[in-house]
Amino acid sequence: MAIHGGGEYKDLVVFLAAAGVVVPLFNRLKISPVLGFLAAGVLLGPDGLARLADTAPWLSWLTISDATQIRSLSELGVAFLLFMIGLELSWERLRAMRKLVFGLGLAQVAACTVALAAVFVFMGQPLVSAAVLGMGLALSSTAVVMPVMAERGRIKTTAGRATFAILLAQDLAVAPILITVTVLAALAQSGIGSGIGVGDFDPAVLGPALFTLIPAAIGLALLVLLGRLVLRPMFRSVARAKARGQGQEMFVAASLLVVVGAGVAAQAAGLSMSLGALIAGLLLAETEFRREVEISIEPFKGLLLGVFFVGVGIGLDLDAVAADPVAVFGLAAMLTLLKAGLIFGAARLWGLNNRSAIETALVLGPAGEFAFVILGAGLVEGIASPAFTQTVLIAATISIFSIPLMAALADRLLKLTAPAQPDLPPEALEPPSATSGQVLVVGYGRVGRLVGEMLTEHGQAFLAIDANPSTVAMGRKEGANVFYGDAGRTEMLERCGIDTARAVVVTMDAPVKVDEVVSAARSLRPDLILIARARDHKHAARLYALGVTDAVPETTEASLQLAENTLIDLGVPMGLVLASIHERRDRFRTLFQEARPDGDASRSPRALRSTLRR
């Protein structure tokens, strides 16, 4: 129903205003943007400015009036988050961190689920409802914790690595938990109601209940099969179109199609949209287009996830908090302290010292964003108590607001506590990067392939980037670590791990594109070894001006190679020939460096040409 005066777009304008004003304000105050979205939701919701609309009617234009639309969009935000998580979960990464992820991480999820479920049963909740509550609250907030740790410079510490491993395990647990909620719903529909008690379970209905999951299992298998058959050819086609100059927007559209299409397909199979998006991400993580897709999706994921958190803030019922603040804040404190205690114990069992275990436990103690997804699924399936679950969600929201405070408390405690035991060795906890300590080879044509072969022959690991999908496909077929993407974008270089790369070698034959890559790489890493292929002496001089370590001009190198072969074939001793070639190459390098465009006139390109003729 249209509202005169553009009112149908009011909520969208209000949300964008919040994203453009409130969130930057929180950034300036060095507070997580997620908390900015949560605060904006509280402010723009029915318990915020809307309370003053009676005395100041114009304030109604600064509030979000249709929370249903926000919740619909927020489901897409969660789907995008899970899609990005799927893209980050490669088999190599899981294998390198298996002890922490599948040991410490899953132990934390299991222990917190059981303990919280037991507490809720003790509080009078049915077993099925308590199980859903325990599973939802056992998870922590990846979206808030990781930015908070990054802002404090704690990502590469032992606590930061352990936190990352536990969050990774929790992300992996989301899909099984959502499936478990579906199983519990099927059990309820088969005769076990949500009012089940601890001793009321009847195993006889388990078979029929699981039988109802067959359509979902078939849909899941089809989704995986179709994804494996369709995704790679589809993105190759889009990449070819992009290579012909048809624009980045086609790649963005294809990425959006995969996320939304997989989510809708999963919903049609009786699963959640989030689970479908996670599967799509896992399938794309195995392809050469993974990095480019991450860059294309990132802006949409951030904005739609912001809608999700605004919706969470809108759902914070301040009247319910005011009606029984002791119960709400007490529940939030119980949840946080119980989880923190269990995480501390598990971290100590896995070898972390007291300081690291305390920091890890405090930042992971509060609830996470998936509590709203899992408990919302429980409400939809009719196996969670609506009234009690709403109270729990309010407590979970309050606990998420406390994460920066918990991080500050951890800082205070660390300053008061002297280190008593050595940390685990870094290799035991380092979240592996696809390019850690490797060489980035930009361009994997004839020259790039030869560079890669020589690096491999001498035991140097490398990762290659190329914008030609056929070249990438051929390289991956040969077993090379090649990804599709535009290395002239700083986002792509960051995704491929330029911060830990040992060197970058630019081998492309397009001078303008070589300049773009060199400029982007040097802006990110002033200390990086940067070697680039140049078209001629003028291009080499320009590259030195852009900051390359070495520029290798094709014409000069071809001339030197011809001279070397000629002299050797004429019988000149090889040692003398090689010495003279190296001496001439060093002289040219000095000339190229001095002849860069910002140099003096005596070393201008014209002067350089006359010198080269001599």
XYZ file of C-alpha atoms in Angstrom:
614
model
C 0.000 0.000 0.000
C 1.523 3.285 -1.109
C 1.828 6.176 1.283
C 1.647 9.684 -0.146
C 4.710 11.873 -0.045
C 7.231 9.104 -0.615
C 6.429 7.376 2.672
C 6.852 3.966 1.091
C 10.606 4.656 1.017
C 10.801 6.242 4.462
C 12.146 3.183 6.276
C 14.833 2.728 3.631
C 15.885 6.383 3.916
C 15.938 6.157 7.723
C 18.076 3.013 7.637
C 20.554 4.528 5.158
C 20.725 7.658 7.298
C 21.558 5.495 10.303
C 24.226 3.656 8.315
C 25.682 6.971 7.124
C 25.549 8.873 10.439
C 25.332 6.619 13.490
C 27.783 3.952 12.326
C 30.559 6.419 11.300
C 30.088 8.079 14.676
C 30.690 4.749 16.410
C 33.750 4.209 14.195
C 35.153 7.554 15.246
C 34.629 6.557 18.871
C 36.478 3.277 18.067
C 33.400 1.190 18.815
C 32.359 -1.748 16.645
C 30.025 -0.736 13.759
C 27.820 -3.683 14.724
C 27.085 -1.990 18.026
C 26.321 1.144 16.013
C 23.666 -0.737 14.033
C 22.259 -2.231 17.256
C 22.091 1.201 18.874
C 20.490 2.633 15.737
C 17.852 -0.091 15.881
C 17.004 0.779 19.492
C 16.906 4.488 18.676
C 14.774 4.095 15.536
C 12.470 1.413 16.937
C 9.188 1.661 18.831
C 10.979 2.199 22.156
C 13.213 4.984 20.848
C 12.253 8.208 19.093
C 8.762 6.851 18.443
C 8.005 7.427 22.129
C 8.396 11.175 21.539
C 6.287 11.268 18.371
C 3.156 12.235 20.316
C 4.720 15.501 21.429
C 6.785 16.015 18.263
C 5.008 14.353 15.282
C 7.905 15.091 12.924
C 9.992 12.541 14.832
C 7.846 9.780 13.317
C 9.784 10.387 10.091
C 12.981 9.453 11.942
C 11.694 6.043 13.015
C 11.313 2.685 11.254
C 7.618 1.909 11.180
C 7.546 -1.465 9.382
C 9.795 -3.902 11.270
C 8.485 -6.754 9.075
C 10.324 -5.399 6.022
C 13.491 -5.008 8.065
C 13.247 -8.616 9.252
C 12.758 -9.819 5.665
C 15.890 -8.011 4.532
C 17.779 -9.157 7.616
C 17.330 -12.776 6.552
C 19.291 -11.906 3.416
C 21.982 -10.321 5.589
C 22.462 -13.535 7.564
C 22.534 -15.512 4.313
C 25.312 -13.273 2.989
C 27.268 -13.679 6.236
C 27.057 -17.472 6.001
C 28.004 -17.329 2.323
C 31.167 -15.384 3.202
C 31.930 -17.875 5.989
C 31.591 -20.695 3.464
C 34.029 -18.937 1.114
C 36.609 -18.766 3.912
C 36.305 -22.437 4.878
C 38.726 -24.361 2.694
C 39.755 -27.934 3.407
C 43.384 -26.826 3.769
C 42.468 -24.274 6.388
C 40.414 -26.736 8.391
C 43.121 -29.395 8.179
C 45.825 -27.009 9.440
C 43.680 -25.948 12.418
C 41.927 -29.258 13.042
C 43.130 -29.688 16.638
C 41.865 -26.309 17.771
C 38.776 -26.121 15.577
C 37.523 -29.677 16.011
C 38.988 -30.052 19.474
C 38.748 -26.858 21.505
C 36.051 -25.252 19.339
C 33.593 -28.117 19.154
C 34.232 -29.023 22.810
C 33.203 -25.471 23.732
C 30.025 -25.673 21.624
C 29.040 -29.054 23.117
C 29.844 -28.119 26.722
C 28.023 -24.776 26.571
C 24.998 -26.330 24.840
C 24.632 -29.045 27.479
C 25.234 -26.710 30.420
C 22.850 -24.003 29.198
C 20.162 -26.563 28.291
C 20.451 -28.054 31.782
C 20.021 -24.594 33.322
C 16.899 -23.947 31.239
C 15.433 -27.341 32.159
C 16.087 -26.450 35.811
C 14.223 -23.166 35.165
C 11.186 -25.160 34.073
C 11.551 -25.246 30.283
C 10.665 -28.414 28.309
C 13.639 -30.486 27.150
C 13.215 -29.715 23.436
C 12.832 -25.990 24.060
C 15.820 -26.014 26.446
C 17.933 -27.793 23.832
C 17.149 -25.148 21.203
C 17.908 -22.359 23.680
C 21.183 -24.012 24.678
C 22.311 -24.461 21.063
C 21.451 -20.889 20.132
C 23.196 -19.295 23.097
C 26.295 -21.532 22.938
C 27.526 -19.542 19.922
C 29.355 -16.220 20.126
C 29.360 -13.179 17.852
C 31.857 -13.448 14.984
C 30.564 -10.135 13.602
C 31.366 -8.249 16.827
C 34.249 -10.165 18.427
C 36.650 -10.194 15.464
C 36.420 -6.426 14.760
C 36.855 -5.725 18.485
C 39.939 -7.968 18.621
C 41.321 -6.341 15.459
C 40.833 -2.825 16.851
C 42.838 -3.837 19.952
C 45.607 -5.428 17.884
C 44.975 -8.849 19.436
C 44.284 -10.949 16.327
C 47.806 -12.416 16.088
C 48.181 -13.130 19.798
C 47.605 -16.575 21.261
C 44.199 -15.453 22.551
C 43.315 -13.989 19.147
C 44.204 -17.208 17.353
C 42.324 -19.370 19.835
C 39.319 -17.040 19.570
C 39.440 -17.333 15.794
C 39.544 -21.140 16.000
C 36.559 -21.303 18.360
C 34.532 -18.908 16.210
C 35.406 -20.986 13.158
C 34.135 -24.116 14.931
C 30.952 -22.257 15.876
C 30.455 -21.181 12.263
C 30.809 -24.803 11.200
C 28.280 -25.825 13.844
C 25.567 -23.479 12.549
C 24.443 -25.781 9.735
C 24.225 -28.931 11.949
C 22.354 -26.918 14.582
C 19.826 -25.654 12.038
C 19.350 -29.229 10.807
C 18.934 -30.369 14.425
C 16.203 -27.775 14.938
C 14.468 -29.189 11.862
C 14.782 -32.710 13.323
C 13.318 -31.549 16.631
C 10.447 -29.918 14.746
C 9.846 -33.165 12.861
C 9.830 -35.041 16.154
C 7.286 -32.601 17.524
C 5.072 -32.984 14.447
C 5.286 -36.777 14.818
C 3.804 -36.745 18.274
C 6.399 -35.278 20.571
C 5.104 -31.843 21.472
C 7.096 -28.883 22.619
C 5.976 -29.635 26.124
C 8.130 -32.742 26.341
C 9.802 -33.393 29.647
C 13.031 -35.226 30.359
C 11.336 -38.599 30.801
C 8.682 -38.323 28.075
C 10.744 -39.263 25.021
C 9.325 -42.114 22.931
C 11.947 -43.620 20.567
C 9.168 -45.273 18.506
C 8.366 -41.991 16.762
C 11.982 -41.258 15.815
C 11.795 -43.245 12.544
C 8.696 -41.497 11.150
C 10.111 -38.148 12.241
C 13.381 -38.707 10.424
C 11.422 -39.949 7.392
C 9.974 -36.463 7.043
C 13.524 -35.161 6.488
C 14.004 -37.177 3.276
C 12.820 -34.319 0.990
C 15.260 -31.958 2.722
C 18.109 -34.477 2.304
C 17.298 -34.910 -1.382
C 17.129 -31.146 -1.851
C 20.480 -30.752 -0.093
C 22.108 -33.391 -2.312
C 20.682 -31.773 -5.454
C 21.906 -28.363 -4.333
C 25.448 -29.699 -3.881
C 25.356 -31.628 -7.177
C 24.001 -28.730 -9.221
C 26.454 -26.369 -7.546
C 29.408 -28.521 -8.559
C 28.130 -28.815 -12.134
C 26.950 -25.229 -12.699
C 28.966 -22.750 -10.627
C 32.389 -23.048 -12.240
C 31.136 -22.918 -15.885
C 28.809 -20.031 -15.039
C 31.565 -17.903 -13.509
C 33.952 -18.758 -16.340
C 31.375 -17.432 -18.785
C 30.908 -14.259 -16.742
C 34.682 -13.804 -16.433
C 35.091 -14.084 -20.216
C 32.412 -11.441 -20.685
C 34.195 -9.224 -18.191
C 37.496 -9.775 -20.007
C 35.794 -8.458 -23.165
C 35.101 -5.206 -21.337
C 31.465 -5.748 -20.363
C 31.986 -4.508 -16.815
C 32.290 -5.609 -13.214
C 28.527 -5.421 -12.701
C 28.010 -8.815 -14.392
C 30.268 -10.484 -11.836
C 28.417 -8.762 -8.993
C 25.079 -9.862 -10.472
C 26.270 -13.459 -10.787
C 27.493 -13.467 -7.180
C 24.176 -12.096 -5.919
C 22.329 -14.681 -8.017
C 24.302 -17.514 -6.384
C 23.605 -16.327 -2.822
C 19.913 -15.599 -3.296
C 19.314 -18.537 -5.643
C 20.947 -21.053 -3.306
C 18.962 -19.638 -0.384
C 15.649 -19.839 -2.225
C 16.448 -23.378 -3.429
C 17.235 -24.454 0.129
C 13.957 -22.951 1.351
C 12.067 -24.851 -1.351
C 13.685 -28.057 -0.054
C 12.507 -27.348 3.476
C 15.856 -26.003 4.708
C 16.838 -22.478 5.721
C 18.061 -19.794 3.347
C 21.187 -19.429 5.515
C 22.087 -23.100 5.068
C 21.709 -22.838 1.285
C 23.984 -19.786 1.195
C 26.588 -21.567 3.353
C 26.647 -24.529 0.959
C 27.026 -22.209 -2.030
C 29.981 -20.534 -0.326
C 31.635 -23.874 0.415
C 31.261 -24.939 -3.219
C 32.657 -21.661 -4.573
C 35.578 -21.828 -2.116
C 36.949 -24.717 -4.188
C 37.039 -22.644 -7.394
C 39.481 -20.105 -8.793
C 36.824 -17.352 -8.541
C 36.686 -17.373 -4.759
C 38.679 -14.165 -4.178
C 36.856 -12.121 -6.810
C 33.475 -13.245 -5.462
C 34.493 -12.199 -1.939
C 35.282 -8.690 -3.174
C 32.049 -8.452 -5.165
C 29.851 -9.578 -2.266
C 31.550 -7.712 0.596
C 29.619 -4.367 0.308
C 26.246 -6.108 0.103
C 27.067 -8.406 3.007
C 28.021 -5.492 5.243
C 24.936 -3.447 4.428
C 22.447 -6.326 4.677
C 24.058 -7.583 7.865
C 23.601 -4.049 9.143
C 19.877 -4.424 8.415
C 19.943 -7.606 10.498
C 21.465 -5.846 13.503
C 19.107 -2.889 13.134
C 16.274 -5.422 13.273
C 17.782 -6.919 16.421
C 17.957 -3.475 17.996
C 14.345 -2.746 17.011
C 13.346 -5.996 18.695
C 14.901 -4.966 22.018
C 11.785 -4.419 24.135
C 12.798 -1.728 26.621
C 9.396 -2.060 28.319
C 10.160 -5.710 29.074
C 13.580 -4.708 30.409
C 12.036 -2.016 32.592
C 9.297 -4.372 33.793
C 11.761 -6.930 35.174
C 15.321 -5.628 34.908
C 16.631 -8.061 37.505
C 15.476 -11.094 35.509
C 16.711 -9.771 32.148
C 20.114 -8.537 33.299
C 20.468 -11.541 35.586
C 19.841 -13.882 32.658
C 22.375 -11.989 30.515
C 24.959 -12.150 33.329
C 24.293 -15.864 33.934
C 24.659 -16.645 30.228
C 27.908 -14.689 29.906
C 29.534 -15.959 33.114
C 28.578 -19.598 32.544
C 29.936 -19.583 28.981
C 33.077 -17.702 30.019
C 33.770 -20.229 32.789
C 33.352 -23.199 30.462
C 35.474 -21.610 27.708
C 38.212 -20.797 30.227
C 38.280 -24.422 31.397
C 38.360 -25.782 27.847
C 41.121 -23.348 26.834
C 43.258 -24.429 29.789
C 42.727 -28.095 28.890
C 43.958 -27.345 25.371
C 47.180 -25.777 26.635
C 46.513 -22.033 26.727
C 47.987 -20.168 29.658
C 45.835 -18.306 32.175
C 46.174 -14.912 30.492
C 45.178 -16.143 27.040
C 42.403 -18.346 28.415
C 40.925 -15.418 30.394
C 40.929 -13.095 27.376
C 39.432 -15.756 25.094
C 36.721 -16.607 27.625
C 35.688 -13.010 28.278
C 35.241 -11.959 24.645
C 33.399 -15.189 23.740
C 31.174 -15.285 26.822
C 28.313 -13.133 25.456
C 25.790 -14.478 22.957
C 26.118 -14.081 19.194
C 24.079 -13.077 16.172
C 23.180 -16.679 15.365
C 21.183 -16.887 18.587
C 18.522 -14.846 16.790
C 18.672 -17.129 13.758
C 18.494 -20.396 15.720
C 15.963 -19.260 18.294
C 13.934 -17.642 15.515
C 13.926 -20.988 13.697
C 12.778 -22.636 16.919
C 9.898 -20.182 17.198
C 8.900 -20.708 13.563
C 8.971 -24.480 14.022
C 6.861 -24.152 17.172
C 9.328 -25.897 19.501
C 10.425 -22.901 21.563
C 8.344 -21.162 24.202
C 7.508 -17.725 22.693
C 7.315 -15.728 25.919
C 10.450 -17.178 27.521
C 12.375 -17.122 24.239
C 11.656 -13.411 23.814
C 13.070 -12.775 27.287
C 16.151 -14.818 26.383
C 16.601 -12.856 23.143
C 16.476 -9.575 25.056
C 19.131 -10.912 27.426
C 21.207 -12.076 24.451
C 20.988 -8.612 22.865
C 22.175 -6.984 26.077
C 25.081 -9.450 26.296
C 26.164 -8.583 22.727
C 26.251 -4.911 23.731
C 28.664 -5.920 26.507
C 31.374 -7.402 24.234
C 33.507 -4.207 24.032
C 33.225 -3.898 27.816
C 34.342 -7.518 28.235
C 37.323 -6.826 25.968
C 38.221 -3.770 28.072
C 37.905 -5.889 31.226
C 40.252 -8.449 29.670
C 42.793 -5.669 29.024
C 42.574 -4.560 32.643
C 43.011 -8.087 33.954
C 45.957 -8.778 31.650
C 47.752 -5.704 32.971
C 47.286 -6.973 36.513
C 48.377 -10.530 35.719
C 51.987 -11.452 35.050
C 52.538 -14.173 32.438
C 53.042 -17.452 34.256
C 53.374 -20.022 31.455
C 54.648 -19.904 27.888
C 52.108 -19.683 25.113
C 51.491 -22.460 22.668
C 53.896 -22.354 19.713
C 52.651 -19.938 17.031
C 52.368 -22.678 14.416
C 49.845 -24.474 16.623
C 47.469 -21.538 16.637
C 48.180 -19.448 13.547
C 45.060 -19.260 11.358
C 46.620 -20.279 8.059
C 46.618 -17.818 5.214
C 46.489 -19.030 1.642
C 49.563 -16.913 0.843
C 51.506 -16.760 4.106
C 55.195 -16.425 3.217
C 54.546 -17.077 -0.470
C 55.394 -15.180 -3.643
C 52.524 -13.540 -5.524
C 52.843 -13.950 -9.291
C 50.539 -11.527 -11.116
C 49.815 -12.852 -14.591
C 50.061 -16.556 -15.365
C 50.651 -16.560 -19.096
C 53.883 -17.813 -20.704
C 56.144 -15.643 -18.553
C 54.213 -16.115 -15.322
C 54.042 -19.879 -15.774
C 57.820 -20.053 -16.281
C 58.398 -17.896 -13.183
C 56.120 -20.207 -11.202
C 57.939 -23.303 -12.461
C 61.314 -21.863 -11.454
C 59.994 -20.893 -8.022
C 58.667 -24.413 -7.507
C 61.929 -25.960 -8.725
C 63.787 -24.035 -6.024
C 61.302 -24.816 -3.252
C 59.562 -21.410 -3.190
C 55.766 -21.496 -2.774
C 53.728 -19.113 -4.906
C 50.150 -18.001 -5.584
C 49.251 -16.655 -9.025
C 46.513 -14.197 -10.043
C 45.252 -13.783 -13.591
C 42.255 -12.010 -15.149
C 41.924 -14.476 -18.034
C 39.561 -17.316 -17.015
C 40.993 -19.704 -19.629
C 44.525 -19.155 -18.341
C 43.362 -19.709 -14.767
C 41.494 -22.887 -15.719
C 44.555 -24.264 -17.515
C 46.837 -23.434 -14.594
C 44.557 -25.081 -12.047
C 44.259 -28.147 -14.260
C 48.056 -28.412 -14.076
C 47.879 -28.224 -10.281
C 49.067 -24.627 -9.862
C 47.682 -22.385 -7.112
C 46.024 -19.856 -9.457
C 43.044 -17.586 -8.755
C 40.919 -15.439 -11.023
C 40.858 -11.722 -10.250
C 42.050 -8.201 -10.976
C 45.325 -7.632 -9.103
C 45.116 -3.919 -9.821
C 42.551 -3.685 -7.004
C 43.991 -3.427 -3.522
C 41.111 -5.553 -2.202
C 42.225 -8.459 -4.395
C 45.841 -8.195 -3.271
C 44.715 -8.104 0.354
C 42.511 -11.168 -0.152
C 45.474 -13.004 -1.622
C 47.634 -12.212 1.403
C 49.967 -9.455 0.263
C 50.494 -8.531 3.921
C 52.416 -11.796 4.437
C 53.822 -12.269 0.913
C 57.607 -12.405 0.508
C 57.574 -10.797 -2.928
C 55.323 -9.808 -5.843
C 56.316 -10.554 -9.441
C 54.261 -8.747 -12.123
C 54.584 -10.580 -15.458
C 51.743 -9.120 -17.568
C 52.473 -7.680 -21.017
C 50.055 -4.713 -20.729
C 52.113 -1.711 -19.503
C 49.129 0.259 -18.156
C 47.927 -2.725 -16.163
C 51.429 -3.414 -14.861
C 51.540 0.184 -13.594
C 48.193 -0.286 -11.815
C 49.343 -3.452 -10.048
C 52.675 -1.933 -9.045
C 50.972 1.163 -7.605
C 48.415 -0.920 -5.684
C 51.042 -3.315 -4.300
C 53.417 -0.537 -3.268
C 50.617 1.396 -1.530
C 49.905 -1.658 0.631
C 53.492 -2.757 1.313
C 56.259 -0.108 1.104
C 58.807 -2.736 2.219
C 57.816 -5.400 -0.327
C 60.169 -6.926 -2.906
C 58.415 -5.888 -6.120
C 59.673 -7.067 -9.513
C 57.862 -6.073 -12.708
C 58.071 -6.805 -16.416
C 58.589 -3.665 -18.526
C 57.867 -3.137 -22.221
C 60.975 -1.013 -22.901
C 63.439 1.375 -21.256
C 60.834 4.158 -20.942
C 58.421 1.825 -19.202
C 61.213 0.584 -16.921
C 62.008 4.156 -15.877
C 58.327 4.753 -15.124
C 58.145 1.582 -13.022
C 61.147 2.625 -10.958
C 59.364 5.916 -10.327
C 56.380 3.911 -9.055
C 58.626 2.102 -6.593
C 59.552 -1.296 -8.041
C 62.585 -3.081 -6.649
C 63.539 -4.294 -10.122
C 62.121 -3.621 -13.585
C 62.953 -6.068 -16.380
C 62.514 -4.455 -19.837
C 61.824 -6.969 -22.602
C 63.852 -5.216 -25.310
C 66.956 -4.811 -23.170
C 66.878 -8.375 -21.853
C 66.386 -9.763 -25.363
C 69.400 -7.742 -26.568
C 71.563 -8.968 -23.693
C 70.511 -12.576 -24.288
C 71.351 -12.314 -28.004
C 74.721 -10.764 -27.220
C 75.501 -13.462 -24.644
C 74.692 -16.336 -27.026
C 76.636 -14.724 -29.874
C 79.805 -14.168 -27.823
C 79.739 -17.695 -26.399
C 79.226 -19.216 -29.839
C 82.204 -17.176 -31.091
C 84.391 -18.831 -28.490
C 84.685 -16.038 -25.894
C 85.089 -17.646 -22.430
C 81.691 -17.970 -20.689
C 82.953 -16.426 -17.464
C 84.014 -13.235 -19.225
C 80.733 -13.082 -21.155
C 78.565 -13.525 -18.049
C 80.574 -10.942 -16.122
C 80.199 -8.387 -18.902
C 76.468 -9.140 -19.264
C 75.898 -8.657 -15.528
C 77.955 -5.468 -15.558
C 75.925 -4.099 -18.496
C 72.638 -5.113 -16.800
C 73.643 -3.280 -13.609
C 74.581 -0.199 -15.645
C 71.196 -0.251 -17.387
C 69.408 -0.648 -14.057
C 71.159 2.435 -12.709
C 70.292 4.379 -15.854
C 66.641 3.334 -15.678
C 66.430 4.368 -12.043
C 67.980 7.754 -12.740
C 65.905 8.305 -15.896
C 62.537 8.088 -14.162
C 60.131 10.917 -15.052
C 60.818 12.837 -11.846
C 64.594 12.752 -12.427
C 66.801 15.550 -13.790
C 67.048 16.497 -17.456
C 70.435 14.858 -17.916
C 68.789 11.544 -17.127
C 65.631 12.092 -19.170
C 64.330 9.331 -21.487
C 65.906 11.172 -24.468
C 69.276 11.249 -22.739
C 68.848 7.613 -21.813
C 68.231 6.621 -25.439
C 71.454 8.296 -26.546
C 73.328 6.578 -23.699
C 71.909 3.177 -24.691
C 72.997 3.735 -28.301
C 76.532 4.237 -27.049
